[in-house]
Amino acid sequence: MENFINVAPYFVLAAAIIGLFFAGYKFFWVKGKPEGTEQMANIASKIRKGAMAYLKRQYKTVAIFFACMLVILAVMAGLGLLTWFVPFAFLSGGFFSGLSGFIGMKIATYANSRTANGAREGLNKGLKIAFSSGTVMGLTVVGLGLLDISVWYIILRAMLGNDANAIMGAMLTFGMGASSMALFARVGGGIFTKAADVGADLVGKVEAGIPEDDPRNPAVIADNVGDNVGDVAGMGADLYESYVGSIISAGALAAAAGLGFGGIVVPMLIAAIGIISSIIGTFFVSTKEGATQKNLLASLRRGTYISSILAAVASGILIYAILPEHTGVFWAVISGLLAGVLIGFFTEYYTSDSYNPTRKLSGSSETGSATIIIDGLALGMNSTAIPVIIVAISVLISYFVSGGAGSFALGLYGVGISAVGMLSTLGITLATDAYGPVADNAGGIAEMAGLEETVRERTDALDSLGNTTAATGKGFAIGSAALTALALIVSYTDKVTGLGGTLDLGLTQPAVLIGLFVGAMLPFLFSAYTMQAVGRAAQKVVVEVRRQFKDVPGLMEGKADADYETCVDICTRSSLREMILPAALGIIAPIVVGLVLGVNGVVGMLAGALVSGFVIAVMMANSGGAWDNAKKYIEAGNFGGKGSENHKAAVVGDTVGDPFKDTAGPSVNILIKLLTMVSIVFAGLVVKFNLVDFLTNLVK
Amino acid sequence: MENFINVAPYFVLAAAIIGLFFAGYKFFWVKGKPEGTEQMANIASKIRKGAMAYLKRQYKTVAIFFACMLVILAVMAGLGLLTWFVPFAFLSGGFFSGLSGFIGMKIATYANSRTANGAREGLNKGLKIAFSSGTVMGLTVVGLGLLDISVWYIILRAMLGNDANAIMGAMLTFGMGASSMALFARVGGGIFTKAADVGADLVGKVEAGIPEDDPRNPAVIADNVGDNVGDVAGMGADLYESYVGSIISAGALAAAAGLGFGGIVVPMLIAAIGIISSIIGTFFVSTKEGATQKNLLASLRRGTYISSILAAVASGILIYAILPEHTGVFWAVISGLLAGVLIGFFTEYYTSDSYNPTRKLSGSSETGSATIIIDGLALGMNSTAIPVIIVAISVLISYFVSGGAGSFALGLYGVGISAVGMLSTLGITLATDAYGPVADNAGGIAEMAGLEETVRERTDALDSLGNTTAATGKGFAIGSAALTALALIVSYTDKVTGLGGTLDLGLTQPAVLIGLFVGAMLPFLFSAYTMQAVGRAAQKVVVEVRRQFKDVPGLMEGKADADYETCVDICTRSSLREMILPAALGIIAPIVVGLVLGVNGVVGMLAGALVSGFVIAVMMANSGGAWDNAKKYIEAGNFGGKGSENHKAAVVGDTVGDPFKDTAGPSVNILIKLLTMVSIVFAGLVVKFNLVDFLTNLVK
């Protein structure tokens, strides 16, 4: 067994490479499909160029930040506060997180026109292309994640030998790079997409009365670019970070629990198994022509269920082989998987118009926009209870089945493993999630290129299905964020103890309590920043679109082309400027809190941010999702249908929900983890100096 | 000194009686003023009858709850899980909290027409009457509070002798009665007032286009009744609970810190000093005819400042005399007072249209209701940062100046004392707060009775001033809730230790973390319940008002009277039905969490609810206040003025803000404390049995 544990990292590396190869194969398969008419290719090229231009400038901006952080980390390493691995690990985490987003967006912007063209031939053809592009994204994220992890692990084991704690301590730090990159990508992309969307809708749909995706709207390309940079590139970087974070934090907890390298490789191997299972699962996703929405969903679910069952069975065998004395850990994997599925189901329950809550919300439009807003906020708040209870039960189960009653550290390892279990089949769950924006874009292209009605109907069927799978995806993203952050907080305390710091985490300690207060407030402040940023950026788009409608002769009659590039440029510039402040909050807050309140205050802050951030993220996602679908439910002919006063009220709800569900909500998940990562990296500094300890010693 | 400490409770009792006598004197002074024209008396009588009818039925409903709780508590006492004092203490807390609300409302419903009549003669006359009625309320709350405390303390000392811990332990439990009553009063009153307000506005102002307070609107009396049962009776019960809670929790912390009876009487004596200072302060509140808004504010501020300075100086002398070795505690009093003032100032900064945030929010109306909602939510979220930091600094200061560096328990006593300091001059700060709804009602009566324009202008001046002082009042209510809840959590841990339970409050303990998650979610779930309740109740009012406009011939022409009673009755019935669920949540949650997670989980839950509840309460209060004033700013002629599209957008914001600031927000403050009180009372049960301990022992 010892031998297997030693070679295991190479298996993990092999699985990562297989995943990447499969992604590469799918990439070229999609790229080899015809793009359709010249006009379609033309529109797609505009979207692709806009998206790439944004991403390039985003990377430039972020590069400045990474350079500054590198200098700081290098100085700290020079002062002996960090090891020299940290700056490099930080860089690699950021690089791969960014690369995941880049590749995901590359394929998405190739796949959109091809999906539209496929949909001209039939639904199954469209689904195949869109889902394949999702697969590229999903397997790129997990492949790059495991590549980074296994290579670092192999290097560190070669250099640091058998000191499991030192190895995992060093590995934790590349999570900070991944989290920083993810936060920039999510916030920047989120601001871009919503500024373009709100701007295009407010002037185009509401003021000028032209339909969505109408080529006369100068912001229409920016809107489609936004889907790619926000929902694709942002999500890719985000889930890369969750995935990597869960695996390394579980590894760190294994080291702390004294499980040795066997315990450390288990989460990596579970992830490796998940990659192979995901690849197998993708072969089961296809449908017949004339398939209903139900068939489509069943086909996607078949893929994920097969992957999950394969991964669960293989993980069980693995745990029985490597950790024969801790087989209960297997049930932690199962509890994580189930928790993800259940949170996903309840996300769907609260936000889909197939269920009561969203239907009732549509009805609130009858007394105007104020009541639909109040009820939507209440719906979101209400919907936080069940996910919290699911996470609570899952943590309790994972803790106890892994032996928490006997050993605290073992129980926490179980909690870490349950997060890995939840994310193990990310390859395929992300594929079912990421294909949504591609279908959405394909619909836009079909509209702009004036394709026949049936094409749009087919892309709409794919898109609407995407909303359901996205709900499940959100359940996994949010549930795993909670469990991973929890595991990371424990890793932080281990790190502090390792650095010779002393912890007194009693909840009635003033530093802990104050940290808790500050932490609970941070997600609110962060959300305020991002929401205000969307408002300011959208304002600029509104002004520009109004200007073009007024100044460009023949635009409204369809005789002249709109100046799409300017809108894309405005969105790019404002979203890059606006992403700085919220991201800075995530990096500066833990350092300041640490220097003032000390390590106990930091743990308080992390716990406060975790719990309040989790609740507010669920609330925002579900309020936003429900408003969106309540509007669609009215558009489907209920409560007065499209164009009625009720519909107008529902549009207000949907607009309020946009920055909730696509900017602030998903970014809060990353914020929670970034706070922890930064705290871990700066632990050495805080242990050496902080105001509260200083004052306490002074008074004594 | 020992002698003084023994007779001190009688001084406290004397101060309470002086306060009540002064309140009684003011009561009859106000009642002796003329009511004005027959029509005015008639309208006032309708409001009074509606309010009293509501209150009677509310007490009946609550009585059922109290009877059930009494049985439960008696059974627990019979089983030896509680002492026999608890059921009676519980009852007395509930009774006096209810009585505070009742008397406050009684005087408010006498003072409204008299204020309107006074305003016919001049501004100063109106101010005197309105402020005197506020004084009745303020001094009744503090007088009854100290009466309850001092009498119980005298009885318990006589019966339990020198066991300080046992005495304070028993006293803590009457806080649960006060909190339960307060929650019912706040939630029920809050639902009533907003259902009537929203219902009256939606049909009257928006659909029928008649002005506010127009006698043709069938919901107009219900609206005015609502101001009394929500803003007066609800607030009275609420602040009674805060006041009593802060004093007894500080006393309990004194016992835990080993400061003996000297430490216990200090918070009571500070409160007693506060009563006398408040009475003196009231004599400085008056203004000249033709006074500007600024003069009026200065006059009110003069009263509160003089009271605060007197209270601070006298508290200093007292602490030097009784606790000569812990004189640092004095600075905790000062830090509490300052924190209250500062939070109040920033509440005003974020919500008053004299400052930038609210003015900018008015501007957001230019792009429609969606943007003003997004920006208002963002403003509220943004505004949570400063109060959190103020509370954090105040806790740190109170802790360290009281000797926290040397003794943990002493530091926490300081935190408890700072809450007492913040609320010491509640007699006068509540007077400046409670007079607002009276002025508001006076304006309504002036309108309905068709008095000359100048009268309405004067009552408007008084009312608008009331909004500013209410902001300060909110700062005190919310700041003291945080500090008191914090002190109560510490008292809970002492109680558990006293019961032989063992605590392990490390933040990384699963039970603590899960408790924290559940706790952070509770204020969200509670807010969802209350907001949805307002929606449902308002819906019923809308239907009834529409029916009357349609069915009552001659109503719109002013030839027939509207059926006001039916609207009052609808509001009464729905608010009483709807208050059950949120209140039940506050009582059941801590018991269930306790039975599942044990005492560590309970502390986690309390801390989670405290921090997330504080943040969400600030956010809701400030978003709501800012929307309200942004609308008023537009009505004052900015951004298009009244009737413009911008104004319509701002009205939507204001309507969303109503349940935020007047129902959910203020109730969350009480929820936080009720959770703690219930936990304290049921601690004996939870220590004896809970699932997590059971499982842990089983596995071991």
PDB file of N, CA, C and O in Angstrom, chain B residues 104-146:
ATOM      1  N   GLY B 104     -48.045  54.110  26.820  1.00  0.00           N
ATOM      2  CA  GLY B 104     -47.508  54.966  25.752  1.00  0.00           C
ATOM      3  C   GLY B 104     -48.569  55.237  24.711  1.00  0.00           C
ATOM      4  O   GLY B 104     -48.723  56.368  24.223  1.00  0.00           O
ATOM      5  N   MET B 105     -49.316  54.195  24.370  1.00  0.00           N
ATOM      6  CA  MET B 105     -50.311  54.394  23.326  1.00  0.00           C
ATOM      7  C   MET B 105     -51.492  55.202  23.818  1.00  0.00           C
ATOM      8  O   MET B 105     -52.055  56.010  23.091  1.00  0.00           O
ATOM      9  N   LYS B 106     -51.864  54.971  25.063  1.00  0.00           N
ATOM     10  CA  LYS B 106     -52.956  55.732  25.672  1.00  0.00           C
ATOM     11  C   LYS B 106     -52.646  57.236  25.546  1.00  0.00           C
ATOM     12  O   LYS B 106     -53.470  58.010  25.037  1.00  0.00           O
ATOM     13  N   ILE B 107     -51.469  57.620  25.995  1.00  0.00           N
ATOM     14  CA  ILE B 107     -51.154  59.053  25.967  1.00  0.00           C
ATOM     15  C   ILE B 107     -51.017  59.543  24.529  1.00  0.00           C
ATOM     16  O   ILE B 107     -51.442  60.652  24.201  1.00  0.00           O
ATOM     17  N   ALA B 108     -50.439  58.719  23.664  1.00  0.00           N
ATOM     18  CA  ALA B 108     -50.261  59.159  22.273  1.00  0.00           C
ATOM     19  C   ALA B 108     -51.607  59.424  21.611  1.00  0.00           C
ATOM     20  O   ALA B 108     -51.757  60.381  20.851  1.00  0.00           O
ATOM     21  N   THR B 109     -52.602  58.588  21.939  1.00  0.00           N
ATOM     22  CA  THR B 109     -53.912  58.789  21.297  1.00  0.00           C
ATOM     23  C   THR B 109     -54.701  59.926  21.956  1.00  0.00           C
ATOM     24  O   THR B 109     -55.692  60.378  21.401  1.00  0.00           O
ATOM     25  N   TYR B 110     -54.286  60.339  23.156  1.00  0.00           N
ATOM     26  CA  TYR B 110     -54.872  61.565  23.699  1.00  0.00           C
ATOM     27  C   TYR B 110     -54.169  62.792  23.116  1.00  0.00           C
ATOM     28  O   TYR B 110     -54.760  63.857  22.949  1.00  0.00           O
ATOM     29  N   ALA B 111     -52.857  62.641  22.889  1.00  0.00           N
ATOM     30  CA  ALA B 111     -52.048  63.817  22.559  1.00  0.00           C
ATOM     31  C   ALA B 111     -52.193  64.254  21.110  1.00  0.00           C
ATOM     32  O   ALA B 111     -51.940  65.421  20.781  1.00  0.00           O
ATOM     33  N   ASN B 112     -52.611  63.336  20.217  1.00  0.00           N
ATOM     34  CA  ASN B 112     -52.589  63.706  18.796  1.00  0.00           C
ATOM     35  C   ASN B 112     -53.491  64.895  18.463  1.00  0.00           C
ATOM     36  O   ASN B 112     -53.026  65.887  17.887  1.00  0.00           O
ATOM     37  N   SER B 113     -54.771  64.834  18.895  1.00  0.00           N
ATOM     38  CA  SER B 113     -55.664  65.954  18.591  1.00  0.00           C
ATOM     39  C   SER B 113     -55.232  67.196  19.366  1.00  0.00           C
ATOM     40  O   SER B 113     -55.334  68.323  18.876  1.00  0.00           O
ATOM     41  N   ARG B 114     -54.739  66.986  20.603  1.00  0.00           N
ATOM     42  CA  ARG B 114     -54.329  68.128  21.415  1.00  0.00           C
ATOM     43  C   ARG B 114     -53.098  68.814  20.820  1.00  0.00           C
ATOM     44  O   ARG B 114     -52.957  70.035  20.901  1.00  0.00           O
ATOM     45  N   THR B 115     -52.224  68.010  20.222  1.00  0.00           N
ATOM     46  CA  THR B 115     -51.063  68.613  19.544  1.00  0.00           C
ATOM     47  C   THR B 115     -51.530  69.425  18.341  1.00  0.00           C
ATOM     48  O   THR B 115     -51.059  70.557  18.108  1.00  0.00           O
ATOM     49  N   ALA B 116     -52.455  68.843  17.584  1.00  0.00           N
ATOM     50  CA  ALA B 116     -52.986  69.573  16.421  1.00  0.00           C
ATOM     51  C   ALA B 116     -53.624  70.873  16.879  1.00  0.00           C
ATOM     52  O   ALA B 116     -53.420  71.948  16.274  1.00  0.00           O
ATOM     53  N   ASN B 117     -54.375  70.799  17.973  1.00  0.00           N
ATOM     54  CA  ASN B 117     -55.032  71.989  18.493  1.00  0.00           C
ATOM     55  C   ASN B 117     -54.006  73.002  18.996  1.00  0.00           C
ATOM     56  O   ASN B 117     -54.139  74.209  18.774  1.00  0.00           O
ATOM     57  N   GLY B 118     -52.964  72.487  19.674  1.00  0.00           N
ATOM     58  CA  GLY B 118     -51.894  73.364  20.141  1.00  0.00           C
ATOM     59  C   GLY B 118     -51.215  74.049  18.973  1.00  0.00           C
ATOM     60  O   GLY B 118     -50.871  75.242  19.043  1.00  0.00           O
ATOM     61  N   ALA B 119     -51.016  73.307  17.886  1.00  0.00           N
ATOM     62  CA  ALA B 119     -50.341  73.869  16.715  1.00  0.00           C
ATOM     63  C   ALA B 119     -51.184  74.970  16.067  1.00  0.00           C
ATOM     64  O   ALA B 119     -50.653  75.804  15.319  1.00  0.00           O
ATOM     65  N   ARG B 120     -52.499  74.980  16.349  1.00  0.00           N
ATOM     66  CA  ARG B 120     -53.318  76.075  15.826  1.00  0.00           C
ATOM     67  C   ARG B 120     -52.897  77.389  16.472  1.00  0.00           C
ATOM     68  O   ARG B 120     -52.950  78.447  15.854  1.00  0.00           O
ATOM     69  N   GLU B 121     -52.457  77.294  17.751  1.00  0.00           N
ATOM     70  CA  GLU B 121     -52.032  78.513  18.450  1.00  0.00           C
ATOM     71  C   GLU B 121     -50.582  78.852  18.145  1.00  0.00           C
ATOM     72  O   GLU B 121     -50.225  80.029  18.110  1.00  0.00           O
ATOM     73  N   GLY B 122     -49.745  77.851  17.953  1.00  0.00           N
ATOM     74  CA  GLY B 122     -48.344  78.143  17.674  1.00  0.00           C
ATOM     75  C   GLY B 122     -47.482  76.896  17.714  1.00  0.00           C
ATOM     76  O   GLY B 122     -47.896  75.860  18.253  1.00  0.00           O
ATOM     77  N   LEU B 123     -46.300  77.036  17.158  1.00  0.00           N
ATOM     78  CA  LEU B 123     -45.389  75.899  17.050  1.00  0.00           C
ATOM     79  C   LEU B 123     -44.961  75.395  18.430  1.00  0.00           C
ATOM     80  O   LEU B 123     -44.945  74.188  18.689  1.00  0.00           O
ATOM     81  N   ASN B 124     -44.600  76.344  19.316  1.00  0.00           N
ATOM     82  CA  ASN B 124     -44.086  75.962  20.626  1.00  0.00           C
ATOM     83  C   ASN B 124     -45.134  75.194  21.417  1.00  0.00           C
ATOM     84  O   ASN B 124     -44.828  74.210  22.079  1.00  0.00           O
ATOM     85  N   LYS B 125     -46.363  75.626  21.320  1.00  0.00           N
ATOM     86  CA  LYS B 125     -47.464  74.969  22.013  1.00  0.00           C
ATOM     87  C   LYS B 125     -47.604  73.525  21.514  1.00  0.00           C
ATOM     88  O   LYS B 125     -47.747  72.598  22.325  1.00  0.00           O
ATOM     89  N   GLY B 126     -47.555  73.369  20.208  1.00  0.00           N
ATOM     90  CA  GLY B 126     -47.637  72.025  19.628  1.00  0.00           C
ATOM     91  C   GLY B 126     -46.471  71.166  20.099  1.00  0.00           C
ATOM     92  O   GLY B 126     -46.657  70.012  20.510  1.00  0.00           O
ATOM     93  N   LEU B 127     -45.277  71.726  20.051  1.00  0.00           N
ATOM     94  CA  LEU B 127     -44.086  70.976  20.470  1.00  0.00           C
ATOM     95  C   LEU B 127     -44.222  70.527  21.914  1.00  0.00           C
ATOM     96  O   LEU B 127     -43.940  69.367  22.246  1.00  0.00           O
ATOM     97  N   LYS B 128     -44.654  71.461  22.787  1.00  0.00           N
ATOM     98  CA  LYS B 128     -44.760  71.163  24.223  1.00  0.00           C
ATOM     99  C   LYS B 128     -45.670  69.948  24.459  1.00  0.00           C
ATOM    100  O   LYS B 128     -45.338  69.050  25.230  1.00  0.00           O
ATOM    101  N   ILE B 129     -46.828  69.973  23.792  1.00  0.00           N
ATOM    102  CA  ILE B 129     -47.776  68.881  24.012  1.00  0.00           C
ATOM    103  C   ILE B 129     -47.231  67.568  23.449  1.00  0.00           C
ATOM    104  O   ILE B 129     -47.229  66.530  24.131  1.00  0.00           O
ATOM    105  N   ALA B 130     -46.733  67.629  22.227  1.00  0.00           N
ATOM    106  CA  ALA B 130     -46.208  66.402  21.613  1.00  0.00           C
ATOM    107  C   ALA B 130     -45.040  65.857  22.425  1.00  0.00           C
ATOM    108  O   ALA B 130     -44.963  64.652  22.711  1.00  0.00           O
ATOM    109  N   PHE B 131     -44.125  66.743  22.810  1.00  0.00           N
ATOM    110  CA  PHE B 131     -42.951  66.281  23.542  1.00  0.00           C
ATOM    111  C   PHE B 131     -43.343  65.756  24.925  1.00  0.00           C
ATOM    112  O   PHE B 131     -42.758  64.790  25.414  1.00  0.00           O
ATOM    113  N   SER B 132     -44.330  66.410  25.556  1.00  0.00           N
ATOM    114  CA  SER B 132     -44.782  65.921  26.862  1.00  0.00           C
ATOM    115  C   SER B 132     -45.341  64.512  26.749  1.00  0.00           C
ATOM    116  O   SER B 132     -45.117  63.668  27.624  1.00  0.00           O
ATOM    117  N   SER B 133     -46.075  64.248  25.669  1.00  0.00           N
ATOM    118  CA  SER B 133     -46.604  62.890  25.525  1.00  0.00           C
ATOM    119  C   SER B 133     -45.454  61.914  25.309  1.00  0.00           C
ATOM    120  O   SER B 133     -45.474  60.787  25.813  1.00  0.00           O
ATOM    121  N   GLY B 134     -44.417  62.354  24.584  1.00  0.00           N
ATOM    122  CA  GLY B 134     -43.229  61.516  24.440  1.00  0.00           C
ATOM    123  C   GLY B 134     -42.573  61.260  25.792  1.00  0.00           C
ATOM    124  O   GLY B 134     -42.095  60.152  26.067  1.00  0.00           O
ATOM    125  N   THR B 135     -42.568  62.297  26.629  1.00  0.00           N
ATOM    126  CA  THR B 135     -41.972  62.150  27.963  1.00  0.00           C
ATOM    127  C   THR B 135     -42.724  61.122  28.794  1.00  0.00           C
ATOM    128  O   THR B 135     -42.121  60.324  29.518  1.00  0.00           O
ATOM    129  N   VAL B 136     -44.063  61.141  28.693  1.00  0.00           N
ATOM    130  CA  VAL B 136     -44.860  60.149  29.416  1.00  0.00           C
ATOM    131  C   VAL B 136     -44.389  58.751  29.025  1.00  0.00           C
ATOM    132  O   VAL B 136     -44.098  57.902  29.875  1.00  0.00           O
ATOM    133  N   MET B 137     -44.284  58.545  27.716  1.00  0.00           N
ATOM    134  CA  MET B 137     -43.849  57.250  27.202  1.00  0.00           C
ATOM    135  C   MET B 137     -42.452  56.908  27.704  1.00  0.00           C
ATOM    136  O   MET B 137     -42.221  55.820  28.239  1.00  0.00           O
ATOM    137  N   GLY B 138     -41.511  57.831  27.537  1.00  0.00           N
ATOM    138  CA  GLY B 138     -40.123  57.572  27.913  1.00  0.00           C
ATOM    139  C   GLY B 138     -40.016  57.221  29.390  1.00  0.00           C
ATOM    140  O   GLY B 138     -39.385  56.226  29.761  1.00  0.00           O
ATOM    141  N   LEU B 139     -40.654  58.038  30.246  1.00  0.00           N
ATOM    142  CA  LEU B 139     -40.493  57.805  31.683  1.00  0.00           C
ATOM    143  C   LEU B 139     -41.311  56.628  32.174  1.00  0.00           C
ATOM    144  O   LEU B 139     -40.946  55.986  33.169  1.00  0.00           O
ATOM    145  N   THR B 140     -42.371  56.307  31.459  1.00  0.00           N
ATOM    146  CA  THR B 140     -43.119  55.104  31.824  1.00  0.00           C
ATOM    147  C   THR B 140     -42.260  53.869  31.575  1.00  0.00           C
ATOM    148  O   THR B 140     -42.165  52.970  32.419  1.00  0.00           O
ATOM    149  N   VAL B 141     -41.615  53.845  30.407  1.00  0.00           N
ATOM    150  CA  VAL B 141     -40.774  52.688  30.068  1.00  0.00           C
ATOM    151  C   VAL B 141     -39.669  52.502  31.102  1.00  0.00           C
ATOM    152  O   VAL B 141     -39.500  51.413  31.664  1.00  0.00           O
ATOM    153  N   VAL B 142     -38.920  53.568  31.378  1.00  0.00           N
ATOM    154  CA  VAL B 142     -37.796  53.395  32.307  1.00  0.00           C
ATOM    155  C   VAL B 142     -38.297  53.211  33.735  1.00  0.00           C
ATOM    156  O   VAL B 142     -37.738  52.436  34.514  1.00  0.00           O
ATOM    157  N   GLY B 143     -39.380  53.921  34.092  1.00  0.00           N
ATOM    158  CA  GLY B 143     -39.924  53.790  35.443  1.00  0.00           C
ATOM    159  C   GLY B 143     -40.412  52.376  35.710  1.00  0.00           C
ATOM    160  O   GLY B 143     -40.042  51.751  36.711  1.00  0.00           O
ATOM    161  N   LEU B 144     -41.226  51.846  34.811  1.00  0.00           N
ATOM    162  CA  LEU B 144     -41.717  50.481  35.006  1.00  0.00           C
ATOM    163  C   LEU B 144     -40.568  49.483  34.985  1.00  0.00           C
ATOM    164  O   LEU B 144     -40.554  48.512  35.746  1.00  0.00           O
ATOM    165  N   GLY B 145     -39.589  49.735  34.110  1.00  0.00           N
ATOM    166  CA  GLY B 145     -38.439  48.837  34.015  1.00  0.00           C
ATOM    167  C   GLY B 145     -37.701  48.763  35.340  1.00  0.00           C
ATOM    168  O   GLY B 145     -37.452  47.679  35.881  1.00  0.00           O
ATOM    169  N   LEU B 146     -37.375  49.928  35.900  1.00  0.00           N
ATOM    170  CA  LEU B 146     -36.620  49.926  37.153  1.00  0.00           C
ATOM    171  C   LEU B 146     -37.469  49.451  38.320  1.00  0.00           C
ATOM    172  O   LEU B 146     -36.955  48.851  39.273  1.00  0.00           O
TER     173      LEU B 146
END
